[in-house]
CSV table of C-alpha atoms in Angstrom, one decimal:
chain,number,residue,atom,x,y,z
A,1,MET,CA,-5.1,24.3,-1.5
A,2,SER,CA,-5.7,20.9,0.3
A,3,LEU,CA,-8.5,18.6,-0.7
A,4,ASP,CA,-10.3,19.3,2.6
A,5,ALA,CA,-10.0,23.0,2.1
A,6,ALA,CA,-11.3,22.8,-1.5
A,7,ALA,CA,-14.2,20.7,-0.2
A,8,ALA,CA,-15.0,23.1,2.6
A,9,ARG,CA,-15.0,26.0,0.1
A,10,LEU,CA,-17.3,24.3,-2.3
A,11,ALA,CA,-19.6,23.1,0.6
A,12,ASP,CA,-20.0,26.6,1.9
A,13,HIS,CA,-20.7,28.0,-1.5
A,14,LEU,CA,-23.2,25.2,-2.3
A,15,LEU,CA,-25.2,25.9,0.9
A,16,GLU,CA,-25.5,29.6,0.0
A,17,GLN,CA,-27.3,28.8,-3.2
A,18,GLU,CA,-31.1,29.1,-3.5
A,19,PHE,CA,-31.4,26.6,-6.3
A,20,VAL,CA,-28.8,24.3,-7.9
A,21,GLU,CA,-28.9,22.7,-11.3
A,22,VAL,CA,-27.0,19.4,-10.8
A,23,LEU,CA,-25.7,17.6,-13.9
A,24,ALA,CA,-24.0,14.2,-13.5
A,25,HIS,CA,-22.2,11.7,-15.6
A,26,HIS,CA,-24.3,8.6,-16.4
A,27,ASP,CA,-22.2,5.9,-14.8
A,28,ALA,CA,-22.4,4.6,-11.2
A,29,ASP,CA,-19.7,7.0,-10.0
A,30,GLY,CA,-21.3,10.1,-11.4
A,31,ILE,CA,-24.9,9.2,-10.3
A,32,ALA,CA,-23.6,8.3,-6.8
A,33,ALA,CA,-21.6,11.5,-6.6
A,34,ALA,CA,-24.6,13.7,-7.5
A,35,SER,CA,-26.9,11.8,-5.2
A,36,ILE,CA,-24.6,12.2,-2.2
A,37,LEU,CA,-24.6,16.0,-2.7
A,38,CYS,CA,-28.3,16.1,-3.3
A,39,HIS,CA,-28.9,14.2,0.0
A,40,ALA,CA,-26.6,16.7,1.7
A,41,MET,CA,-28.4,19.7,0.2
A,42,PHE,CA,-31.9,18.3,0.9
A,43,ARG,CA,-31.0,17.8,4.6
A,44,LYS,CA,-30.1,21.4,4.8
A,45,GLY,CA,-33.3,22.6,3.1
A,46,GLY,CA,-31.6,23.2,-0.3
A,47,ARG,CA,-33.5,23.1,-3.6
A,48,PHE,CA,-32.1,21.4,-6.7
A,49,ARG,CA,-32.8,19.6,-9.9
A,50,LEU,CA,-30.7,16.5,-10.8
A,51,ARG,CA,-30.2,15.4,-14.4
A,52,ILE,CA,-28.1,12.6,-15.7
A,53,ARG,CA,-26.0,13.0,-18.9
A,54,SER,CA,-23.7,10.9,-21.0
A,55,GLY,CA,-21.4,13.8,-21.5
A,56,ILE,CA,-21.1,17.6,-21.0
A,57,SER,CA,-19.9,20.6,-22.9
A,58,THR,CA,-19.9,24.2,-22.0
A,59,ALA,CA,-22.7,24.8,-24.5
A,60,ASP,CA,-24.8,22.3,-22.6
A,61,LEU,CA,-24.9,24.3,-19.4
A,62,PRO,CA,-28.1,25.9,-18.1
A,63,ARG,CA,-28.0,29.6,-19.0
A,64,GLU,CA,-29.1,30.8,-15.6
A,65,GLY,CA,-28.6,29.8,-12.0
A,66,SER,CA,-26.0,27.9,-10.1
A,67,VAL,CA,-24.6,24.8,-11.8
A,68,LEU,CA,-22.9,21.8,-10.1
A,69,LEU,CA,-21.2,19.2,-12.3
A,70,CYS,CA,-20.4,15.7,-11.0
A,71,ASP,CA,-17.9,13.3,-12.5
A,72,PHE,CA,-17.3,15.5,-15.5
A,73,GLY,CA,-16.4,19.1,-16.1
A,74,SER,CA,-12.7,19.0,-15.1
A,75,ALA,CA,-11.7,18.4,-18.6
A,76,LEU,CA,-13.3,21.6,-19.9
A,77,SER,CA,-11.0,24.6,-19.8
A,78,ASP,CA,-13.7,27.0,-21.0
A,79,LEU,CA,-16.2,26.6,-18.2
A,80,PRO,CA,-17.4,29.8,-16.5
A,81,ASP,CA,-15.5,30.3,-13.3
A,82,ASP,CA,-18.6,30.1,-11.1
A,83,VAL,CA,-19.5,26.6,-12.1
A,84,MET,CA,-19.0,24.1,-9.3
A,85,VAL,CA,-17.2,20.9,-10.3
A,86,VAL,CA,-16.7,17.7,-8.3
A,87,ASP,CA,-14.7,15.3,-10.5
A,88,HIS,CA,-11.7,13.0,-10.6
A,89,HIS,CA,-10.6,13.2,-14.2
A,90,LEU,CA,-7.4,15.0,-15.2
A,91,PRO,CA,-8.1,18.7,-14.6
A,92,HIS,CA,-8.1,21.6,-17.1
A,93,PHE,CA,-10.8,23.7,-15.5
A,94,GLU,CA,-9.4,26.5,-13.3
A,95,GLY,CA,-12.5,27.8,-11.5
A,96,ASP,CA,-12.8,28.7,-7.8
A,97,TYR,CA,-15.2,25.9,-6.9
A,98,HIS,CA,-13.4,22.8,-8.1
A,99,VAL,CA,-12.9,19.6,-6.0
A,100,ASN,CA,-10.6,17.2,-7.7
A,101,PRO,CA,-8.0,14.8,-6.1
A,102,HIS,CA,-5.5,15.5,-8.9
A,103,LEU,CA,-5.2,19.1,-7.8
A,104,THR,CA,-3.8,18.0,-4.5
A,105,GLY,CA,-1.5,15.2,-5.6
A,106,ILE,CA,-4.0,12.3,-5.1
A,107,ASP,CA,-4.4,9.8,-7.9
A,108,GLY,CA,-8.0,10.3,-9.0
A,109,GLU,CA,-7.8,7.3,-11.3
A,110,ARG,CA,-7.0,4.8,-8.6
A,111,ASN,CA,-7.5,6.3,-5.1
A,112,LEU,CA,-10.5,8.7,-5.1
A,113,SER,CA,-13.6,8.7,-7.3
A,114,ALA,CA,-16.0,11.5,-7.9
A,115,ALA,CA,-18.4,9.9,-5.4
A,116,GLY,CA,-15.6,9.8,-2.9
A,117,ALA,CA,-14.8,13.5,-3.5
A,118,ALA,CA,-18.5,14.3,-3.2
A,119,TYR,CA,-18.6,12.4,0.1
A,120,ILE,CA,-15.8,14.6,1.4
A,121,VAL,CA,-17.7,17.7,0.4
A,122,ALA,CA,-20.9,16.3,2.0
A,123,GLN,CA,-19.2,15.9,5.3
A,124,ARG,CA,-18.5,19.7,5.3
A,125,MET,CA,-22.2,20.3,4.8
A,126,GLY,CA,-23.3,18.3,7.9
A,127,ASP,CA,-23.3,14.9,9.4
A,128,ASN,CA,-23.6,12.7,6.3
A,129,ARG,CA,-21.6,9.7,7.3
A,130,ASP,CA,-24.5,7.4,6.4
A,131,LEU,CA,-23.7,8.2,2.7
A,132,ALA,CA,-20.4,6.2,2.8
A,133,GLY,CA,-22.1,3.3,1.1
A,134,LEU,CA,-22.9,5.5,-1.9
A,135,ALA,CA,-19.2,6.6,-2.1
A,136,LEU,CA,-18.4,2.9,-2.3
A,137,LEU,CA,-20.3,2.8,-5.6
A,138,GLY,CA,-17.7,5.1,-7.2
A,139,ILE,CA,-14.9,2.8,-6.1
A,140,ILE,CA,-16.6,-0.3,-7.5
A,141,GLY,CA,-18.0,1.3,-10.6
A,142,ASP,CA,-14.6,2.8,-11.7
A,143,GLY,CA,-12.6,-0.2,-10.6
A,144,GLN,CA,-10.5,1.7,-8.1
A,145,ASP,CA,-8.2,0.5,-5.3
A,146,LEU,CA,-9.0,0.6,-1.6
A,147,GLU,CA,-6.0,2.9,-0.9
A,148,GLY,CA,-5.6,6.4,0.3
A,149,PRO,CA,-8.8,8.4,0.7
A,150,ASN,CA,-10.9,5.4,-0.7
A,151,ARG,CA,-9.7,3.4,2.3
A,152,ASP,CA,-10.4,6.2,4.7
A,153,ILE,CA,-14.0,6.5,3.5
A,154,SER,CA,-14.7,2.8,3.4
A,155,SER,CA,-13.1,2.3,6.9
A,156,GLU,CA,-15.2,5.1,8.3
A,157,GLY,CA,-18.3,3.5,6.8
A,158,ILE,CA,-17.4,0.2,8.3
A,159,ALA,CA,-16.6,1.7,11.7
A,160,ASN,CA,-20.0,3.5,11.8
A,161,GLY,CA,-21.9,0.4,10.7
A,162,PHE,CA,-23.0,1.6,7.3
A,163,ILE,CA,-20.8,-0.8,5.4
A,164,THR,CA,-20.3,-4.5,6.3
A,165,PRO,CA,-17.6,-6.4,4.5
A,166,ARG,CA,-18.1,-10.1,3.8
A,167,ARG,CA,-16.6,-12.8,1.6
A,168,GLY,CA,-18.5,-14.2,-1.3
A,169,LEU,CA,-19.2,-14.4,-5.0
A,170,ARG,CA,-18.4,-11.0,-6.6
A,171,LEU,CA,-21.0,-11.2,-9.3
A,172,PRO,CA,-24.1,-8.9,-9.3
A,173,GLY,CA,-27.5,-10.4,-9.7
A,174,ARG,CA,-30.8,-11.5,-8.0
A,175,GLY,CA,-29.8,-15.2,-7.9
A,176,LEU,CA,-26.9,-17.5,-8.9
A,177,VAL,CA,-28.1,-18.2,-12.4
A,178,GLU,CA,-28.5,-14.5,-13.2
A,179,GLN,CA,-25.1,-13.8,-11.5
A,180,LEU,CA,-23.4,-16.2,-13.9
A,181,ALA,CA,-25.4,-15.6,-17.1
A,182,LEU,CA,-25.1,-11.8,-16.9
A,183,ALA,CA,-21.5,-11.6,-15.7
A,184,VAL,CA,-19.6,-8.8,-17.5
A,185,ASN,CA,-17.1,-7.8,-14.9
A,186,PRO,CA,-15.5,-10.3,-15.0
A,187,TYR,CA,-16.7,-11.7,-18.3
A,188,LEU,CA,-16.9,-15.5,-17.9
A,189,THR,CA,-16.4,-17.5,-21.1
A,190,GLY,CA,-18.9,-20.4,-21.1
A,191,PHE,CA,-21.5,-18.8,-18.8
A,192,SER,CA,-21.8,-15.1,-19.7
A,193,GLY,CA,-24.8,-14.8,-22.0
A,194,ASP,CA,-25.7,-18.5,-21.7
A,195,PRO,CA,-28.4,-18.9,-19.0
A,196,ASP,CA,-28.9,-22.6,-19.9
A,197,ALA,CA,-25.2,-23.3,-19.1
A,198,ALA,CA,-25.5,-21.3,-15.9
A,199,ARG,CA,-28.7,-23.1,-14.9
A,200,ALA,CA,-27.1,-26.5,-15.6
A,201,LEU,CA,-24.1,-25.7,-13.5
A,202,VAL,CA,-26.2,-24.5,-10.6
A,203,ALA,CA,-28.2,-27.7,-10.7
A,204,GLN,CA,-25.0,-29.7,-10.6
A,205,VAL,CA,-23.5,-28.0,-7.6
A,206,THR,CA,-26.8,-27.6,-5.6
A,207,ASP,CA,-28.2,-30.4,-3.4
A,208,GLU,CA,-31.5,-29.7,-1.6
A,209,ASP,CA,-30.7,-26.0,-1.7
A,210,ASP,CA,-27.2,-26.6,-0.3
A,211,LEU,CA,-24.6,-25.0,-2.5
A,212,ASP,CA,-21.2,-26.6,-3.0
A,213,ILE,CA,-19.4,-23.3,-3.5
A,214,GLU,CA,-15.9,-24.9,-3.9
A,215,SER,CA,-17.2,-27.0,-6.8
A,216,LEU,CA,-19.0,-24.0,-8.3
A,217,LEU,CA,-15.8,-21.9,-8.3
A,218,SER,CA,-13.7,-24.8,-9.6
A,219,ARG,CA,-16.0,-25.4,-12.6
A,220,VAL,CA,-16.4,-21.7,-13.4
A,221,VAL,CA,-12.6,-21.2,-13.3
A,222,LEU,CA,-11.9,-24.3,-15.5
A,223,ALA,CA,-14.4,-23.1,-18.1
A,224,ALA,CA,-13.2,-19.5,-18.2
A,225,ALA,CA,-9.4,-20.1,-17.8
A,226,PRO,CA,-8.4,-20.7,-21.4
A,227,LYS,CA,-9.3,-17.2,-22.4
A,228,ALA,CA,-9.5,-15.3,-19.1
A,229,SER,CA,-6.9,-13.1,-17.5
A,230,LEU,CA,-5.6,-13.8,-14.0
A,231,PRO,CA,-7.3,-10.7,-12.5
A,232,ALA,CA,-10.6,-11.8,-14.0
A,233,LEU,CA,-10.3,-15.3,-12.4
A,234,CYS,CA,-9.2,-13.8,-9.1
A,235,GLY,CA,-12.2,-11.4,-9.2
A,236,ILE,CA,-14.9,-14.0,-9.1
A,237,TRP,CA,-14.6,-14.5,-5.4
A,238,GLY,CA,-13.6,-12.0,-2.7
A,239,THR,CA,-14.8,-9.2,-0.5
A,240,THR,CA,-18.4,-8.1,-0.9
A,241,TYR,CA,-20.2,-5.3,1.0
A,242,SER,CA,-23.6,-5.1,2.7
A,243,LEU,CA,-25.1,-1.6,2.7
A,244,GLY,CA,-27.9,-1.6,5.3
A,245,ARG,CA,-29.4,1.8,4.3
A,246,GLU,CA,-29.5,1.5,0.6
A,247,ALA,CA,-32.2,0.4,-1.9
A,248,ILE,CA,-30.2,-2.7,-2.8
A,249,ASP,CA,-28.2,-4.1,0.2
A,250,GLU,CA,-25.3,-5.6,-1.8
A,251,ALA,CA,-22.9,-3.0,-3.0
A,252,LEU,CA,-21.8,-4.7,-6.2
A,253,SER,CA,-25.4,-5.2,-7.2
A,254,LEU,CA,-26.3,-1.6,-6.5
A,255,ALA,CA,-23.4,-0.3,-8.4
A,256,ALA,CA,-24.3,-2.6,-11.4
A,257,VAL,CA,-27.9,-1.6,-11.4
A,258,VAL,CA,-27.2,2.2,-11.1
A,259,ASP,CA,-24.5,2.0,-13.8
A,260,ALA,CA,-26.8,0.1,-16.2
A,261,CYS,CA,-29.7,2.4,-15.7
A,262,GLY,CA,-27.6,5.4,-16.4
A,263,LYS,CA,-25.9,4.0,-19.5
A,264,ALA,CA,-29.3,2.7,-20.8
A,265,GLY,CA,-30.8,6.2,-20.7
A,266,SER,CA,-32.7,5.7,-17.5
A,267,GLY,CA,-30.4,7.7,-15.2
A,268,ASP,CA,-33.4,9.0,-13.3
A,269,ILE,CA,-34.2,5.5,-12.1
A,270,GLY,CA,-30.6,4.9,-11.1
A,271,ALA,CA,-30.6,8.2,-9.2
A,272,SER,CA,-33.8,7.3,-7.5
A,273,LEU,CA,-32.2,4.2,-6.1
A,274,CYS,CA,-29.3,6.3,-4.8
A,275,LEU,CA,-31.8,8.6,-3.2
A,276,ARG,CA,-33.2,5.6,-1.4
A,277,SER,CA,-36.5,5.1,-3.3
A,278,THR,CA,-37.4,1.5,-4.1
A,279,SER,CA,-40.5,2.2,-6.1
A,280,ALA,CA,-38.7,1.6,-9.5
A,281,LEU,CA,-36.5,-1.3,-8.2
A,282,PRO,CA,-38.2,-4.1,-10.3
A,283,GLU,CA,-37.9,-1.9,-13.5
A,284,ALA,CA,-34.3,-1.1,-12.6
A,285,TRP,CA,-33.4,-4.8,-12.4
A,286,GLU,CA,-35.0,-5.4,-15.8
A,287,ILE,CA,-33.1,-2.5,-17.4
A,288,THR,CA,-29.9,-4.0,-15.9
A,289,ALA,CA,-30.6,-7.4,-17.4
A,290,ARG,CA,-31.2,-6.0,-20.8
A,291,TYR,CA,-28.2,-3.7,-20.7
A,292,ARG,CA,-25.8,-6.4,-19.5
A,293,GLN,CA,-27.1,-8.7,-22.3
A,294,ALA,CA,-26.3,-6.0,-24.8
A,295,VAL,CA,-22.7,-5.7,-23.3
A,296,ILE,CA,-22.2,-9.5,-23.6
A,297,ALA,CA,-23.4,-9.3,-27.2
A,298,GLY,CA,-21.0,-6.5,-27.8
A,299,ILE,CA,-18.1,-8.5,-26.3
A,300,ARG,CA,-19.0,-11.6,-28.4
A,301,GLY,CA,-19.5,-9.6,-31.5
A,302,ALA,CA,-16.5,-7.3,-31.3
A,303,ARG,CA,-14.6,-7.3,-34.5
A,304,ARG,CA,-10.8,-6.7,-34.5
A,305,LEU,CA,-9.8,-4.1,-37.1
A,306,ASP,CA,-6.0,-4.3,-37.0
A,307,GLU,CA,-3.5,-7.1,-36.4
A,308,ARG,CA,-1.0,-4.9,-34.5
A,309,VAL,CA,-3.3,-2.6,-32.5
A,310,ALA,CA,-6.1,-4.1,-30.4
A,311,LEU,CA,-8.7,-1.9,-32.1
A,312,PHE,CA,-12.2,-3.4,-32.1
A,313,ALA,CA,-15.6,-2.3,-33.6
A,314,VAL,CA,-18.9,-3.0,-32.0
A,315,ASP,CA,-22.4,-2.4,-33.5
A,316,ASP,CA,-23.7,-0.6,-30.4
A,317,GLY,CA,-21.5,2.3,-29.3
A,318,GLY,CA,-23.6,2.6,-26.2
A,319,VAL,CA,-21.9,-0.4,-24.7
A,320,ALA,CA,-18.4,0.5,-26.0
A,321,SER,CA,-17.1,1.5,-22.5
A,322,ASP,CA,-18.1,-1.8,-20.9
A,323,VAL,CA,-16.9,-3.9,-23.8
A,324,ALA,CA,-13.5,-2.1,-23.6
A,325,ASP,CA,-13.3,-2.9,-19.9
A,326,ALA,CA,-14.0,-6.6,-20.5
A,327,LEU,CA,-11.6,-6.9,-23.4
A,328,ALA,CA,-8.8,-5.1,-21.6
A,329,ASN,CA,-9.2,-6.5,-18.1
A,330,ASP,CA,-10.9,-9.9,-18.4
A,331,LEU,CA,-9.2,-11.4,-21.5
A,332,VAL,CA,-5.5,-11.7,-22.2
A,333,GLN,CA,-4.1,-8.6,-24.0
A,334,SER,CA,-0.5,-7.4,-24.8
A,335,GLY,CA,-1.3,-3.8,-25.4
A,336,PRO,CA,-3.9,-1.0,-25.0
A,337,VAL,CA,-7.4,-1.8,-26.2
A,338,PHE,CA,-9.7,0.5,-28.2
A,339,VAL,CA,-13.3,0.0,-28.9
A,340,ILE,CA,-15.3,2.1,-31.4
A,341,GLY,CA,-19.0,2.1,-32.2
A,342,GLU,CA,-21.9,4.4,-33.3
A,343,HIS,CA,-24.3,5.8,-30.7
A,344,GLY,CA,-26.7,8.6,-31.1
A,345,GLY,CA,-25.5,9.7,-34.5
A,346,ARG,CA,-21.9,10.0,-33.4
A,347,TYR,CA,-19.1,7.5,-32.7
A,348,SER,CA,-17.9,6.6,-29.2
A,349,VAL,CA,-14.3,5.4,-28.7
A,350,SER,CA,-13.3,3.8,-25.4
A,351,ALA,CA,-9.6,3.2,-24.6
A,352,ARG,CA,-8.2,1.0,-21.9
A,353,CYS,CA,-4.8,-0.1,-20.6
A,354,PRO,CA,-4.8,-3.7,-19.4
A,355,PRO,CA,-3.0,-4.5,-16.2
A,356,GLY,CA,0.7,-3.9,-16.6
A,357,ILE,CA,0.3,-1.6,-19.6
A,358,ASP,CA,1.0,2.2,-19.1
A,359,LEU,CA,0.1,4.6,-21.9
A,360,ASP,CA,-1.3,8.2,-21.4
A,361,LEU,CA,-4.7,7.5,-22.9
A,362,ASP,CA,-6.1,10.9,-21.7
A,363,ALA,CA,-3.5,12.8,-23.8
A,364,LEU,CA,-3.9,10.4,-26.7
A,365,MET,CA,-7.7,10.6,-26.9
A,366,ARG,CA,-7.8,14.3,-26.3
A,367,ARG,CA,-5.3,15.0,-29.1
A,368,LEU,CA,-6.8,12.6,-31.6
A,369,ALA,CA,-10.4,13.8,-30.9
A,370,GLU,CA,-9.5,17.4,-31.3
A,371,THR,CA,-7.7,16.7,-34.5
A,372,CYS,CA,-11.0,15.2,-35.8
A,373,GLY,CA,-13.2,17.9,-34.4
A,374,GLY,CA,-14.5,15.9,-31.4
A,375,GLN,CA,-14.0,15.7,-27.7
A,376,GLY,CA,-11.8,13.3,-25.8
A,377,GLY,CA,-9.9,12.7,-22.5
A,378,GLY,CA,-10.4,11.0,-19.2
A,379,HIS,CA,-7.7,9.2,-17.1
A,380,ARG,CA,-4.2,8.2,-18.0
A,381,ARG,CA,-5.1,4.5,-18.4
A,382,ARG,CA,-8.8,4.8,-19.1
A,383,ALA,CA,-10.2,7.4,-21.5
A,384,GLY,CA,-12.6,7.9,-24.4
A,385,ALA,CA,-13.6,10.2,-27.2
A,386,ARG,CA,-16.7,11.3,-29.2
A,387,ILE,CA,-16.4,12.1,-32.9
A,388,ASP,CA,-18.7,12.7,-35.8
A,389,ALA,CA,-19.4,9.9,-38.3
A,390,ASP,CA,-17.6,11.5,-41.2
A,391,GLN,CA,-14.3,11.6,-39.1
A,392,VAL,CA,-14.3,7.9,-38.2
A,393,ASP,CA,-11.8,6.8,-40.9
A,394,ARG,CA,-9.5,9.6,-40.1
A,395,PHE,CA,-9.6,9.0,-36.4
A,396,ARG,CA,-8.9,5.3,-37.0
A,397,GLN,CA,-5.9,6.1,-39.2
A,398,GLU,CA,-4.5,8.6,-36.7
A,399,LEU,CA,-4.9,6.1,-33.9
A,400,LEU,CA,-3.1,3.3,-35.7
A,401,GLU,CA,-0.2,5.7,-36.4
A,402,ALA,CA,-0.1,7.1,-32.8
A,403,VAL,CA,-0.1,3.8,-30.8
A,404,PRO,CA,3.5,2.5,-30.3
A,405,ALA,CA,4.4,-1.0,-31.5
């Protein structure tokens, strides 16, 4: 079945439901995916409840009613067949209402996010082309490429005037000092977590409110270069996107705020922004600032546990995913990166392949987690696991033995 056919089948089924329980993963991609479909249902008079979760298991599903899972669910082979899933992780679910790019030969890790898949479904539910900007959040949030379906969606959004590309500083924030001091993707040594250094730099390159952008970029690159990877340095400046219809106009900032709210336990606020409410916008920005400060503290405080394998421990497992992204992508690494930390009484493990490294992390995390009585999986080069505290030492030993030299 083609992706369009699967999307049409799920869209028709979704519109037939009297009430839908929508559960979404707590990152920018998951919240955007669910919001796209909630927009589409609302416009057709549909009724729903949206809830944001850090993960999902079959036991977590509502016992009655129609259920829609966004940006998770594909990894669960024991879901009831009537559950609706819009996801882009490697699929194990075999239900009838499953939209996933991998099922049609599309790389869901690089070329189509859950939000992008949701956008395709939404177009089968009515004219929802104005939601292309929300689909862009999935591309940005999951670090995907503008290739294949991602390019088609963004190009359609640009052609219809809902997305406007520009060139500029690719750092989220409400001002230049905040952009530098809270930079986590990329992480900028010398400025991330140091507002005084950021403030001093801005004063040096600003004359009567006229910013010398070339001097700014040169100084940032010189400060970060000794430890930064080439992709991190190249990611400071480039294409940015204006989203005329969204609660925050700049796409990178909207993605960062929605992502931070979700991961900080305020997914309802992140979803409200994607549903185009601005009432909680000031609070959302404050949550984002605190969350990104926690990520920076995690990056700075990450403790390497093994000389051969890049296995790190952090005090706050709630930021393990973003710490792993930074360590793998923004700093120079020679192999896969693993970050482990306690969160909510269990331990989170985030695994990442730096550019140029290819290891099937989905299979590795799934196998090791199951061995230790937990859950794991994700993408080939980006995956994770959740395990109980009494299994941490075993998981660590199994991991060290499994990762090739």
